mmCIF file of C-alpha atoms in Angstrom:
data_model
loop_
_atom_site.group_PDB
_atom_site.id
_atom_site.type_symbol
_atom_site.label_atom_id
_atom_site.label_comp_id
_atom_site.label_asym_id
_atom_site.label_seq_id
_atom_site.Cartn_x
_atom_site.Cartn_y
_atom_site.Cartn_z
ATOM 1 C CA MET A 1031 -3.872 22.023 -32.582
ATOM 2 C CA GLU A 1032 -3.169 20.978 -36.170
ATOM 3 C CA THR A 1033 -4.556 17.718 -37.530
ATOM 4 C CA SER A 1034 -2.274 14.813 -38.392
ATOM 5 C CA LYS A 1035 -2.883 15.516 -42.069
ATOM 6 C CA ASP A 1036 -1.810 19.143 -41.583
ATOM 7 C CA LEU A 1037 1.328 18.037 -39.750
ATOM 8 C CA ASP A 1038 2.142 15.496 -42.455
ATOM 9 C CA ALA A 1039 2.074 18.307 -45.004
ATOM 10 C CA ARG A 1040 4.194 20.572 -42.809
ATOM 11 C CA ALA A 1041 6.743 17.809 -42.199
ATOM 12 C CA ARG A 1042 7.122 17.256 -45.938
ATOM 13 C CA GLU A 1043 7.528 21.001 -46.424
ATOM 14 C CA ILE A 1044 10.305 21.130 -43.800
ATOM 15 C CA LEU A 1045 12.167 18.296 -45.501
ATOM 16 C CA ARG A 1046 11.882 20.038 -48.851
ATOM 17 C CA ARG A 1047 12.987 23.374 -47.374
ATOM 18 C CA ASN A 1048 16.036 21.791 -45.737
ATOM 19 C CA ASP A 1049 16.915 19.903 -48.926
ATOM 20 C CA ARG A 1050 20.065 21.145 -50.666
ATOM 21 C CA GLY A 1051 19.620 19.003 -53.758
ATOM 22 C CA ALA A 1052 21.666 15.935 -52.832
ATOM 23 C CA TYR A 1053 21.702 16.262 -49.048
ATOM 24 C CA THR A 1054 19.645 17.820 -46.272
ATOM 25 C CA VAL A 1055 20.682 20.136 -43.474
ATOM 26 C CA PRO A 1056 19.268 19.493 -39.983
ATOM 27 C CA THR A 1057 17.952 23.058 -39.803
ATOM 28 C CA ALA A 1058 19.062 25.997 -41.880
ATOM 29 C CA ASP A 1059 20.363 28.448 -39.260
ATOM 30 C CA LEU A 1060 21.761 26.250 -36.497
ATOM 31 C CA TYR A 1061 23.243 23.381 -38.539
ATOM 32 C CA PRO A 1062 23.878 24.518 -42.149
ATOM 33 C CA HIS A 1063 25.805 21.422 -43.339
ATOM 34 C CA GLN A 1064 25.232 17.671 -43.758
ATOM 35 C CA TRP A 1065 25.274 15.843 -40.423
ATOM 36 C CA ASN A 1066 25.809 12.087 -40.477
ATOM 37 C CA TRP A 1067 23.007 10.486 -38.475
ATOM 38 C CA ASP A 1068 20.640 13.386 -39.136
ATOM 39 C CA SER A 1069 21.064 12.602 -42.815
ATOM 40 C CA ALA A 1070 20.127 8.933 -42.388
ATOM 41 C CA PHE A 1071 16.920 9.913 -40.580
ATOM 42 C CA ALA A 1072 16.214 12.502 -43.277
ATOM 43 C CA ALA A 1073 16.345 9.696 -45.834
ATOM 44 C CA LEU A 1074 13.823 7.705 -43.813
ATOM 45 C CA GLY A 1075 11.410 10.636 -43.958
ATOM 46 C CA LEU A 1076 12.098 11.413 -47.612
ATOM 47 C CA ALA A 1077 11.340 7.794 -48.500
ATOM 48 C CA THR A 1078 7.703 8.338 -47.475
ATOM 49 C CA PHE A 1079 7.148 10.618 -50.477
ATOM 50 C CA ASP A 1080 10.304 10.672 -52.665
ATOM 51 C CA LEU A 1081 12.075 7.322 -52.687
ATOM 52 C CA ASP A 1082 14.714 8.226 -55.266
ATOM 53 C CA ARG A 1083 15.714 11.311 -53.279
ATOM 54 C CA ALA A 1084 16.052 9.177 -50.130
ATOM 55 C CA TRP A 1085 18.624 6.952 -51.842
ATOM 56 C CA THR A 1086 20.544 10.011 -53.009
ATOM 57 C CA GLU A 1087 20.788 11.152 -49.372
ATOM 58 C CA PHE A 1088 22.645 7.961 -48.393
ATOM 59 C CA GLU A 1089 24.846 8.132 -51.477
ATOM 60 C CA THR A 1090 25.891 11.714 -50.761
ATOM 61 C CA LEU A 1091 26.688 10.859 -47.146
ATOM 62 C CA LEU A 1092 28.867 7.905 -48.115
ATOM 63 C CA ALA A 1093 30.582 9.905 -50.863
ATOM 64 C CA GLY A 1094 32.362 11.659 -47.989
ATOM 65 C CA GLN A 1095 33.810 8.416 -46.617
ATOM 66 C CA TRP A 1096 37.524 8.450 -45.906
ATOM 67 C CA GLY A 1097 39.927 5.834 -47.247
ATOM 68 C CA SER A 1098 40.048 4.353 -43.734
ATOM 69 C CA GLY A 1099 36.309 3.611 -43.912
ATOM 70 C CA MET A 1100 35.321 6.350 -41.465
ATOM 71 C CA VAL A 1101 32.265 8.421 -42.397
ATOM 72 C CA PRO A 1102 32.608 11.914 -40.864
ATOM 73 C CA HIS A 1103 29.985 13.431 -38.617
ATOM 74 C CA ILE A 1104 29.855 16.638 -40.721
ATOM 75 C CA LEU A 1105 30.390 17.109 -44.453
ATOM 76 C CA PHE A 1106 30.998 20.698 -45.521
ATOM 77 C CA HIS A 1107 29.671 20.684 -49.085
ATOM 78 C CA GLU A 1108 29.406 24.474 -49.180
ATOM 79 C CA ARG A 1109 31.308 27.165 -47.368
ATOM 80 C CA ASP A 1110 29.564 28.965 -44.510
ATOM 81 C CA THR A 1111 31.843 31.482 -42.819
ATOM 82 C CA ASP A 1112 29.471 31.930 -39.874
ATOM 83 C CA TYR A 1113 29.561 28.292 -38.763
ATOM 84 C CA PHE A 1114 32.097 27.265 -36.106
ATOM 85 C CA PRO A 1115 34.029 25.008 -36.095
ATOM 86 C CA GLY A 1116 34.254 24.980 -39.870
ATOM 87 C CA PRO A 1117 36.458 22.928 -42.195
ATOM 88 C CA GLU A 1118 39.540 25.042 -41.586
ATOM 89 C CA VAL A 1119 39.394 24.193 -37.864
ATOM 90 C CA TRP A 1120 39.141 20.453 -38.542
ATOM 91 C CA ASP A 1121 41.627 20.464 -41.447
ATOM 92 C CA SER A 1122 40.718 16.871 -42.249
ATOM 93 C CA PRO A 1123 42.308 14.699 -44.966
ATOM 94 C CA GLY A 1124 39.078 13.604 -46.699
ATOM 95 C CA ASP A 1125 38.277 14.394 -50.327
ATOM 96 C CA ILE A 1126 35.220 16.383 -49.203
ATOM 97 C CA PRO A 1127 35.905 18.938 -46.418
ATOM 98 C CA SER A 1128 34.702 17.346 -43.211
ATOM 99 C CA SER A 1129 35.073 16.896 -39.494
ATOM 100 C CA GLY A 1130 37.562 14.330 -38.185
ATOM 101 C CA ILE A 1131 35.189 12.182 -36.112
ATOM 102 C CA SER A 1132 32.180 10.000 -36.856
ATOM 103 C CA GLN A 1133 28.663 9.566 -35.438
ATOM 104 C CA PRO A 1134 26.286 6.709 -34.509
ATOM 105 C CA PRO A 1135 25.990 4.489 -37.621
ATOM 106 C CA VAL A 1136 22.215 4.250 -37.988
ATOM 107 C CA ALA A 1137 22.512 4.271 -41.791
ATOM 108 C CA ALA A 1138 22.536 0.495 -42.349
ATOM 109 C CA THR A 1139 19.390 0.010 -40.271
ATOM 110 C CA LEU A 1140 17.484 2.801 -41.978
ATOM 111 C CA VAL A 1141 18.567 1.933 -45.519
ATOM 112 C CA ARG A 1142 17.479 -1.666 -44.884
ATOM 113 C CA ARG A 1143 14.076 -0.353 -43.813
ATOM 114 C CA ILE A 1144 13.744 1.711 -46.990
ATOM 115 C CA TRP A 1145 14.988 -1.056 -49.282
ATOM 116 C CA GLU A 1146 12.737 -3.731 -47.831
ATOM 117 C CA ARG A 1147 9.678 -1.548 -48.316
ATOM 118 C CA ASP A 1148 10.445 -1.233 -52.046
ATOM 119 C CA ARG A 1149 13.356 -3.217 -53.506
ATOM 120 C CA VAL A 1150 12.208 -3.011 -57.128
ATOM 121 C CA GLY A 1151 14.739 -1.044 -59.131
ATOM 122 C CA TYR A 1152 17.022 -0.325 -56.181
ATOM 123 C CA GLU A 1153 19.189 -3.429 -55.891
ATOM 124 C CA ASP A 1154 22.071 -1.878 -57.819
ATOM 125 C CA ARG A 1155 22.079 1.144 -55.524
ATOM 126 C CA MET A 1156 21.951 -1.088 -52.446
ATOM 127 C CA ARG A 1157 24.757 -3.219 -53.828
ATOM 128 C CA ALA A 1158 26.909 -0.107 -54.284
ATOM 129 C CA LEU A 1159 26.269 1.067 -50.714
ATOM 130 C CA PHE A 1160 26.892 -2.316 -49.063
ATOM 131 C CA PRO A 1161 30.739 -2.360 -49.164
ATOM 132 C CA LYS A 1162 30.891 1.253 -48.009
ATOM 133 C CA LEU A 1163 28.678 0.541 -45.005
ATOM 134 C CA ALA A 1164 30.702 -2.596 -44.228
ATOM 135 C CA ALA A 1165 33.938 -0.591 -44.376
ATOM 136 C CA TRP A 1166 32.505 1.977 -41.981
ATOM 137 C CA HIS A 1167 31.487 -0.720 -39.517
ATOM 138 C CA GLY A 1168 34.936 -2.236 -39.920
ATOM 139 C CA TRP A 1169 36.542 1.090 -39.035
ATOM 140 C CA PHE A 1170 34.698 1.098 -35.709
ATOM 141 C CA MET A 1171 35.803 -2.468 -35.071
ATOM 142 C CA GLU A 1172 39.436 -1.629 -35.795
ATOM 143 C CA TRP A 1173 39.751 1.666 -33.949
ATOM 144 C CA ARG A 1174 36.988 2.163 -31.436
ATOM 145 C CA LEU A 1175 36.625 -0.977 -29.296
ATOM 146 C CA ASP A 1176 37.315 -1.409 -25.602
ATOM 147 C CA ARG A 1177 36.480 -4.919 -24.389
ATOM 148 C CA GLY A 1178 34.111 -5.151 -27.332
ATOM 149 C CA ALA A 1179 32.154 -1.975 -26.511
ATOM 150 C CA VAL A 1180 32.377 0.988 -28.888
ATOM 151 C CA CYS A 1181 34.223 4.059 -27.627
ATOM 152 C CA ILE A 1182 33.912 7.697 -28.535
ATOM 153 C CA THR A 1183 36.925 10.008 -28.635
ATOM 154 C CA HIS A 1184 34.904 13.218 -28.601
ATOM 155 C CA PRO A 1185 31.476 13.915 -27.037
ATOM 156 C CA TRP A 1186 30.188 15.065 -30.431
ATOM 157 C CA GLU A 1187 30.868 11.579 -31.778
ATOM 158 C CA ALA A 1188 28.086 10.055 -29.650
ATOM 159 C CA GLY A 1189 25.626 12.721 -30.764
ATOM 160 C CA ARG A 1190 24.908 13.318 -27.052
ATOM 161 C CA ASP A 1191 27.271 16.262 -26.796
ATOM 162 C CA ASN A 1192 27.024 17.436 -23.187
ATOM 163 C CA ALA A 1193 25.509 14.339 -21.558
ATOM 164 C CA PRO A 1194 26.458 13.891 -17.881
ATOM 165 C CA ASP A 1195 27.995 10.569 -18.954
ATOM 166 C CA TRP A 1196 31.114 12.465 -20.026
ATOM 167 C CA ASP A 1197 31.478 14.801 -17.034
ATOM 168 C CA GLU A 1198 34.198 12.946 -15.172
ATOM 169 C CA ALA A 1199 36.302 12.209 -18.248
ATOM 170 C CA MET A 1200 35.925 15.771 -19.497
ATOM 171 C CA SER A 1201 36.819 17.238 -16.090
ATOM 172 C CA ARG A 1202 40.374 15.975 -16.543
ATOM 173 C CA ILE A 1203 40.822 18.125 -19.659
ATOM 174 C CA ASN A 1204 42.349 21.549 -19.110
ATOM 175 C CA PRO A 1205 41.570 23.385 -22.355
ATOM 176 C CA HIS A 1206 44.746 25.428 -22.300
ATOM 177 C CA GLY A 1207 45.782 26.978 -25.584
ATOM 178 C CA VAL A 1208 42.312 27.145 -27.101
ATOM 179 C CA ASN A 1209 42.162 30.320 -29.143
ATOM 180 C CA GLY A 1210 39.278 32.750 -29.026
ATOM 181 C CA TYR A 1211 36.278 31.798 -31.128
ATOM 182 C CA VAL A 1212 32.675 32.824 -31.704
ATOM 183 C CA ARG A 1213 30.124 30.072 -31.205
ATOM 184 C CA HIS A 1214 27.466 29.697 -33.857
ATOM 185 C CA ASP A 1215 24.965 27.735 -31.774
ATOM 186 C CA THR A 1216 24.372 30.335 -29.057
ATOM 187 C CA LYS A 1217 23.677 32.983 -31.696
ATOM 188 C CA CYS A 1218 20.741 30.867 -32.905
ATOM 189 C CA VAL A 1219 19.466 29.300 -29.667
ATOM 190 C CA ASP A 1220 19.107 30.424 -26.041
ATOM 191 C CA PRO A 1221 22.478 29.668 -24.347
ATOM 192 C CA ASP A 1222 20.591 28.083 -21.424
ATOM 193 C CA MET A 1223 19.603 25.313 -23.839
ATOM 194 C CA ARG A 1224 23.148 24.640 -25.025
ATOM 195 C CA PRO A 1225 26.450 23.299 -23.627
ATOM 196 C CA THR A 1226 28.373 25.720 -21.419
ATOM 197 C CA LYS A 1227 31.449 27.671 -22.527
ATOM 198 C CA LEU A 1228 33.722 25.355 -20.520
ATOM 199 C CA ASP A 1229 32.179 22.366 -22.286
ATOM 200 C CA TYR A 1230 32.804 24.022 -25.627
ATOM 201 C CA ASP A 1231 36.390 24.958 -24.804
ATOM 202 C CA ARG A 1232 37.061 21.294 -24.077
ATOM 203 C CA TYR A 1233 35.358 20.214 -27.303
ATOM 204 C CA ILE A 1234 37.624 22.504 -29.302
ATOM 205 C CA TRP A 1235 40.698 21.388 -27.341
ATOM 206 C CA LEU A 1236 39.969 17.805 -28.400
ATOM 207 C CA VAL A 1237 39.538 18.914 -32.019
ATOM 208 C CA ASP A 1238 42.914 20.635 -31.839
ATOM 209 C CA ARG A 1239 44.566 17.426 -30.586
ATOM 210 C CA GLY A 1240 43.122 15.411 -33.469
ATOM 211 C CA ARG A 1241 44.166 17.957 -36.055
ATOM 212 C CA GLU A 1242 47.751 17.957 -34.717
ATOM 213 C CA VAL A 1243 48.156 14.307 -35.776
ATOM 214 C CA ASN A 1244 46.196 14.742 -39.020
ATOM 215 C CA TRP A 1245 43.406 12.587 -37.581
ATOM 216 C CA ASP A 1246 45.586 9.487 -37.686
ATOM 217 C CA GLU A 1247 43.778 6.954 -35.482
ATOM 218 C CA GLY A 1248 46.942 5.094 -34.553
ATOM 219 C CA GLU A 1249 48.536 8.296 -33.289
ATOM 220 C CA ARG A 1250 45.379 9.381 -31.511
ATOM 221 C CA GLN A 1251 45.196 6.103 -29.594
ATOM 222 C CA LYS A 1252 48.703 6.518 -28.204
ATOM 223 C CA ASN A 1253 47.597 9.330 -25.923
ATOM 224 C CA CYS A 1254 43.827 9.665 -26.122
ATOM 225 C CA ASP A 1255 42.685 12.096 -23.444
ATOM 226 C CA PHE A 1256 39.005 11.241 -23.884
ATOM 227 C CA ARG A 1257 37.914 7.674 -24.622
ATOM 228 C CA VAL A 1258 34.569 6.501 -23.246
ATOM 229 C CA ALA A 1259 32.728 3.256 -24.005
ATOM 230 C CA ASP A 1260 29.283 4.469 -24.968
ATOM 231 C CA PRO A 1261 25.845 2.766 -25.009
ATOM 232 C CA THR A 1262 24.704 4.941 -27.925
ATOM 233 C CA MET A 1263 27.477 3.802 -30.234
ATOM 234 C CA THR A 1264 27.565 0.216 -29.010
ATOM 235 C CA PHE A 1265 23.848 -0.504 -29.268
ATOM 236 C CA ILE A 1266 23.424 1.335 -32.573
ATOM 237 C CA LEU A 1267 26.430 -0.359 -34.211
ATOM 238 C CA LEU A 1268 25.302 -3.776 -32.954
ATOM 239 C CA ARG A 1269 21.851 -3.248 -34.444
ATOM 240 C CA ALA A 1270 23.271 -1.786 -37.654
ATOM 241 C CA ASN A 1271 25.582 -4.752 -38.028
ATOM 242 C CA LEU A 1272 22.644 -7.162 -37.743
ATOM 243 C CA ASP A 1273 20.767 -5.193 -40.379
ATOM 244 C CA LEU A 1274 23.762 -4.987 -42.710
ATOM 245 C CA THR A 1275 24.180 -8.745 -42.375
ATOM 246 C CA ALA A 1276 20.542 -9.215 -43.433
ATOM 247 C CA ILE A 1277 21.164 -6.953 -46.431
ATOM 248 C CA GLY A 1278 24.250 -8.969 -47.312
ATOM 249 C CA TYR A 1279 22.284 -12.221 -47.223
ATOM 250 C CA ARG A 1280 19.767 -10.834 -49.715
ATOM 251 C CA LEU A 1281 22.516 -9.574 -52.002
ATOM 252 C CA GLY A 1282 24.478 -12.814 -51.821
ATOM 253 C CA GLU A 1283 27.494 -11.062 -50.268
ATOM 254 C CA ASP A 1284 30.029 -12.601 -47.902
ATOM 255 C CA THR A 1285 28.810 -11.700 -44.407
ATOM 256 C CA SER A 1286 31.286 -13.740 -42.357
ATOM 257 C CA ALA A 1287 33.142 -10.676 -41.050
ATOM 258 C CA LEU A 1288 29.869 -8.983 -40.117
ATOM 259 C CA GLU A 1289 28.743 -12.073 -38.223
ATOM 260 C CA GLU A 1290 32.010 -12.171 -36.311
ATOM 261 C CA TRP A 1291 31.688 -8.493 -35.430
ATOM 262 C CA THR A 1292 28.148 -9.019 -34.193
ATOM 263 C CA GLY A 1293 29.368 -11.571 -31.652
ATOM 264 C CA ILE A 1294 32.134 -9.258 -30.465
ATOM 265 C CA LEU A 1295 29.720 -6.336 -30.081
ATOM 266 C CA ALA A 1296 27.113 -8.421 -28.256
ATOM 267 C CA ASP A 1297 29.762 -9.449 -25.729
ATOM 268 C CA GLY A 1298 30.988 -5.865 -25.566
ATOM 269 C CA ALA A 1299 27.528 -4.542 -24.798
ATOM 270 C CA GLU A 1300 27.505 -6.653 -21.638
ATOM 271 C CA THR A 1301 30.624 -4.816 -20.434
ATOM 272 C CA LEU A 1302 28.438 -1.685 -20.236
ATOM 273 C CA TRP A 1303 26.267 -3.230 -17.529
ATOM 274 C CA ASN A 1304 26.922 -1.292 -14.331
ATOM 275 C CA PRO A 1305 25.984 -3.756 -11.560
ATOM 276 C CA SER A 1306 25.743 -1.137 -8.814
ATOM 277 C CA LEU A 1307 23.370 0.942 -10.923
ATOM 278 C CA ALA A 1308 21.672 -2.132 -12.440
ATOM 279 C CA CYS A 1309 21.671 -0.312 -15.757
ATOM 280 C CA PHE A 1310 23.568 -0.012 -19.019
ATOM 281 C CA ASP A 1311 25.983 2.847 -18.484
ATOM 282 C CA SER A 1312 28.945 4.659 -20.040
ATOM 283 C CA ARG A 1313 32.388 3.503 -18.940
ATOM 284 C CA ASP A 1314 35.595 5.537 -19.044
ATOM 285 C CA ALA A 1315 37.989 3.358 -21.047
ATOM 286 C CA ASN A 1316 40.997 5.233 -19.630
ATOM 287 C CA SER A 1317 40.146 5.053 -15.919
ATOM 288 C CA GLY A 1318 37.611 2.229 -15.864
ATOM 289 C CA ALA A 1319 35.176 4.429 -13.896
ATOM 290 C CA TRP A 1320 31.429 4.223 -14.449
ATOM 291 C CA ALA A 1321 29.515 7.378 -15.323
ATOM 292 C CA ASN A 1322 26.656 6.191 -13.061
ATOM 293 C CA CYS A 1323 24.134 7.663 -15.484
ATOM 294 C CA VAL A 1324 20.736 6.349 -16.460
ATOM 295 C CA SER A 1325 20.306 8.046 -19.836
ATOM 296 C CA ASN A 1326 17.936 7.687 -22.750
ATOM 297 C CA ALA A 1327 20.779 5.822 -24.497
ATOM 298 C CA SER A 1328 20.549 3.144 -21.794
ATOM 299 C CA PHE A 1329 17.129 2.239 -23.198
ATOM 300 C CA LEU A 1330 18.560 1.475 -26.636
ATOM 301 C CA CYS A 1331 19.407 -2.008 -25.317
ATOM 302 C CA TRP A 1332 16.140 -3.363 -26.760
ATOM 303 C CA TYR A 1333 16.930 -1.780 -30.132
ATOM 304 C CA ALA A 1334 20.104 -3.897 -30.100
ATOM 305 C CA GLY A 1335 18.146 -7.016 -29.132
ATOM 306 C CA ILE A 1336 19.383 -7.120 -25.523
ATOM 307 C CA HIS A 1337 16.836 -7.727 -22.772
ATOM 308 C CA ARG A 1338 17.118 -6.923 -19.057
ATOM 309 C CA ASP A 1339 14.169 -6.799 -16.648
ATOM 310 C CA GLU A 1340 15.940 -4.092 -14.657
ATOM 311 C CA MET A 1341 15.808 -1.748 -17.664
ATOM 312 C CA ARG A 1342 12.033 -2.036 -17.777
ATOM 313 C CA ARG A 1343 11.892 -0.978 -14.129
ATOM 314 C CA HIS A 1344 14.216 1.955 -14.832
ATOM 315 C CA TYR A 1345 11.960 2.973 -17.717
ATOM 316 C CA ASP A 1346 8.870 2.975 -15.480
ATOM 317 C CA ARG A 1347 10.663 4.951 -12.767
ATOM 318 C CA VAL A 1348 12.166 7.538 -15.102
ATOM 319 C CA THR A 1349 9.034 8.186 -17.142
ATOM 320 C CA SER A 1350 6.807 8.383 -14.058
ATOM 321 C CA SER A 1351 8.899 11.342 -12.862
ATOM 322 C CA VAL A 1352 8.188 13.543 -15.896
ATOM 323 C CA ALA A 1353 5.216 14.490 -18.050
ATOM 324 C CA TYR A 1354 6.898 13.328 -21.267
ATOM 325 C CA GLY A 1355 9.410 10.542 -21.812
ATOM 326 C CA ILE A 1356 12.107 9.608 -22.403
ATOM 327 C CA PRO A 1357 14.251 12.256 -20.674
ATOM 328 C CA SER A 1358 17.864 12.235 -21.806
ATOM 329 C CA HIS A 1359 19.034 12.045 -18.184
ATOM 330 C CA ASP A 1360 17.577 10.578 -15.012
ATOM 331 C CA PRO A 1361 15.146 13.057 -13.372
ATOM 332 C CA ASP A 1362 16.229 11.745 -9.954
ATOM 333 C CA SER A 1363 19.827 12.829 -10.588
ATOM 334 C CA SER A 1364 21.259 16.097 -9.276
ATOM 335 C CA LYS A 1365 22.618 16.687 -12.805
ATOM 336 C CA PHE A 1366 19.181 16.624 -14.407
ATOM 337 C CA ASP A 1367 18.410 19.854 -16.294
ATOM 338 C CA PRO A 1368 15.123 19.716 -18.234
ATOM 339 C CA GLN A 1369 16.100 22.480 -20.650
ATOM 340 C CA ARG A 1370 19.806 22.018 -21.432
ATOM 341 C CA TYR A 1371 20.514 19.860 -24.471
ATOM 342 C CA TRP A 1372 21.404 16.261 -23.443
ATOM 343 C CA ARG A 1373 21.118 16.777 -19.683
ATOM 344 C CA GLY A 1374 17.366 16.212 -19.479
ATOM 345 C CA PRO A 1375 15.322 17.097 -22.579
ATOM 346 C CA VAL A 1376 13.387 14.558 -24.638
ATOM 347 C CA TRP A 1377 14.879 13.809 -28.052
ATOM 348 C CA PRO A 1378 12.450 12.369 -30.632
ATOM 349 C CA VAL A 1379 15.349 10.717 -32.430
ATOM 350 C CA ILE A 1380 16.280 8.559 -29.421
ATOM 351 C CA ASN A 1381 12.608 7.958 -28.607
ATOM 352 C CA THR A 1382 12.185 6.513 -32.083
ATOM 353 C CA LEU A 1383 15.036 4.025 -31.760
ATOM 354 C CA ALA A 1384 14.051 3.067 -28.215
ATOM 355 C CA GLY A 1385 10.406 2.690 -29.221
ATOM 356 C CA ILE A 1386 11.308 0.491 -32.178
ATOM 357 C CA GLY A 1387 13.393 -1.727 -29.904
ATOM 358 C CA MET A 1388 10.667 -1.975 -27.287
ATOM 359 C CA ALA A 1389 8.070 -2.970 -29.867
ATOM 360 C CA GLU A 1390 10.325 -5.608 -31.379
ATOM 361 C CA SER A 1391 11.062 -6.976 -27.894
ATOM 362 C CA GLY A 1392 7.383 -7.382 -27.068
ATOM 363 C CA LEU A 1393 7.167 -4.376 -24.757
ATOM 364 C CA LYS A 1394 4.027 -3.092 -26.466
ATOM 365 C CA ARG A 1395 2.869 -0.884 -23.583
ATOM 366 C CA GLU A 1396 6.205 0.891 -23.322
ATOM 367 C CA ALA A 1397 6.589 1.186 -27.088
ATOM 368 C CA GLY A 1398 3.113 2.679 -27.426
ATOM 369 C CA ALA A 1399 3.777 5.175 -24.643
ATOM 370 C CA VAL A 1400 7.067 6.349 -26.181
ATOM 371 C CA ARG A 1401 5.432 6.797 -29.558
ATOM 372 C CA GLU A 1402 2.538 8.725 -27.992
ATOM 373 C CA PHE A 1403 4.933 10.946 -25.994
ATOM 374 C CA THR A 1404 6.749 11.804 -29.220
ATOM 375 C CA SER A 1405 3.586 12.329 -31.226
ATOM 376 C CA GLU A 1406 2.013 14.604 -28.616
ATOM 377 C CA LEU A 1407 5.129 16.755 -28.248
ATOM 378 C CA ILE A 1408 5.176 17.347 -32.008
ATOM 379 C CA ARG A 1409 1.419 17.915 -32.255
ATOM 380 C CA ARG A 1410 1.480 20.469 -29.438
ATOM 381 C CA ASN A 1411 4.702 22.293 -30.276
ATOM 382 C CA GLY A 1412 5.807 21.634 -33.840
ATOM 383 C CA PHE A 1413 8.993 20.168 -35.230
ATOM 384 C CA PHE A 1414 11.729 21.142 -32.778
ATOM 385 C CA GLU A 1415 15.090 19.568 -32.044
ATOM 386 C CA TYR A 1416 14.179 18.518 -28.484
ATOM 387 C CA TYR A 1417 11.620 19.237 -25.743
ATOM 388 C CA ASN A 1418 11.402 19.871 -22.010
ATOM 389 C CA PRO A 1419 10.232 16.589 -20.382
ATOM 390 C CA CYS A 1420 8.479 18.388 -17.537
ATOM 391 C CA ASP A 1421 6.206 20.755 -19.431
ATOM 392 C CA GLY A 1422 6.735 19.771 -23.074
ATOM 393 C CA SER A 1423 8.024 23.201 -24.122
ATOM 394 C CA PRO A 1424 10.077 23.144 -27.334
ATOM 395 C CA ALA A 1425 13.820 23.769 -27.333
ATOM 396 C CA GLY A 1426 16.788 23.908 -29.683
ATOM 397 C CA GLY A 1427 16.450 24.332 -33.418
ATOM 398 C CA ARG A 1428 13.039 24.750 -35.051
ATOM 399 C CA ASP A 1429 11.746 23.169 -38.280
ATOM 400 C CA PHE A 1430 14.095 20.299 -37.594
ATOM 401 C CA THR A 1431 14.692 17.728 -40.332
ATOM 402 C CA TRP A 1432 14.899 14.564 -38.290
ATOM 403 C CA THR A 1433 11.864 15.448 -36.198
ATOM 404 C CA ALA A 1434 9.858 15.962 -39.386
ATOM 405 C CA ALA A 1435 11.207 12.691 -40.779
ATOM 406 C CA ILE A 1436 10.358 10.797 -37.602
ATOM 407 C CA TRP A 1437 6.821 12.154 -37.702
ATOM 408 C CA LEU A 1438 6.286 10.915 -41.242
ATOM 409 C CA ALA A 1439 7.936 7.521 -40.795
ATOM 410 C CA TRP A 1440 7.014 6.615 -37.221
ATOM 411 C CA ALA A 1441 5.163 9.055 -34.966
ATOM 412 C CA SER A 1442 2.245 10.205 -37.118
ATOM 413 C CA GLN A 1443 -1.070 8.368 -37.025
ATOM 414 C CA GLY A 1444 -0.806 8.276 -40.799
ATOM 415 C CA ALA A 1445 2.645 6.697 -40.864
ATOM 416 C CA GLY A 1446 1.140 3.491 -42.252
ATOM 417 C CA ASP A 1447 0.330 -0.020 -41.139
ATOM 418 C CA ASP A 1448 3.895 -1.194 -41.753
ATOM 419 C CA LYS A 1449 5.487 1.369 -39.443
ATOM 420 C CA TRP A 1450 7.742 0.284 -36.608
ATOM 421 C CA ALA A 1451 5.447 0.364 -33.580
#
């Protein structure tokens, strides 16, 4: 097994290799463009050895912001004819070719972390990013709320593409009219680790519906076939809003709107409490039905500053059922699949956010365990996209940017005394 020092060097090498000058790709073969929340985590890792380059990462991401304030989940800076669905499928109205949906807005939280570690010489860059981040948060508040919780209109928007949380809502979609296509992901990764063909047909059907109305949010809301209030989005936006407010205070900006949004989101988060499950859960905004899923996103409550004793008991139960936590879906569920994408595997990116929240909430034992799970998986297997929670075997893309970044900024023993832990 490699030493921590060896892994630090390899993580830096992966970030450099996946660097395209002003943005990073998650991994060269599987994801050859700039992904939204991947990019924010990349900046966190880059900041451990190249602070100026980390700021450029955020600036490039926000350069793709639409006039509405939305920041797309993919920016297509260069053409790649092998990748599907590419810019011609999305046909979006942004100045930079992009997708038509967003992703969890971790950027404000991570840029605050970077800025507070070294503010000297970076206030002007932070001041330029602040209104763009505020506009993005405002877009969520205008277009994505249901009872104060944040909704997704496509499974890709949550980042948890094929999570069981979406099964019922997706089952109502008949993907008629979807033209033939060649998937890029299953050419790079074992199909048993990826969403099924039926899942993918439905994903593309939803893309087609958005494109038909030129991604106009008002038109999309009139007949939105998929709209689910999501713990991932809600908890991450709530936390990001708190962090953006703190940035605004330091800059002397007006934060009154941000403060109002924080209250709305905090109330909205409570609408995701499923009393029969005694857990934070996804809720179908169209039907009102609960997903009845204990997912790794459920444990982001602490990251958002929300405390429930029942969640601690769920954490103990879920992690005691597997060798490595936190599984992306409940091991006691019939839908648990330890190898297939968001239906069971451990994701270091969610572990990081959950671990940060646990530590900040005083759950030191749980936070330490999550960090050790993540560290051991990387030490034993390298920098993969996700891992099997039962045996720790690696899965998905290899030499993965955000896993390398997480190692440097959080999981490594050498991450520093000021790390989140």
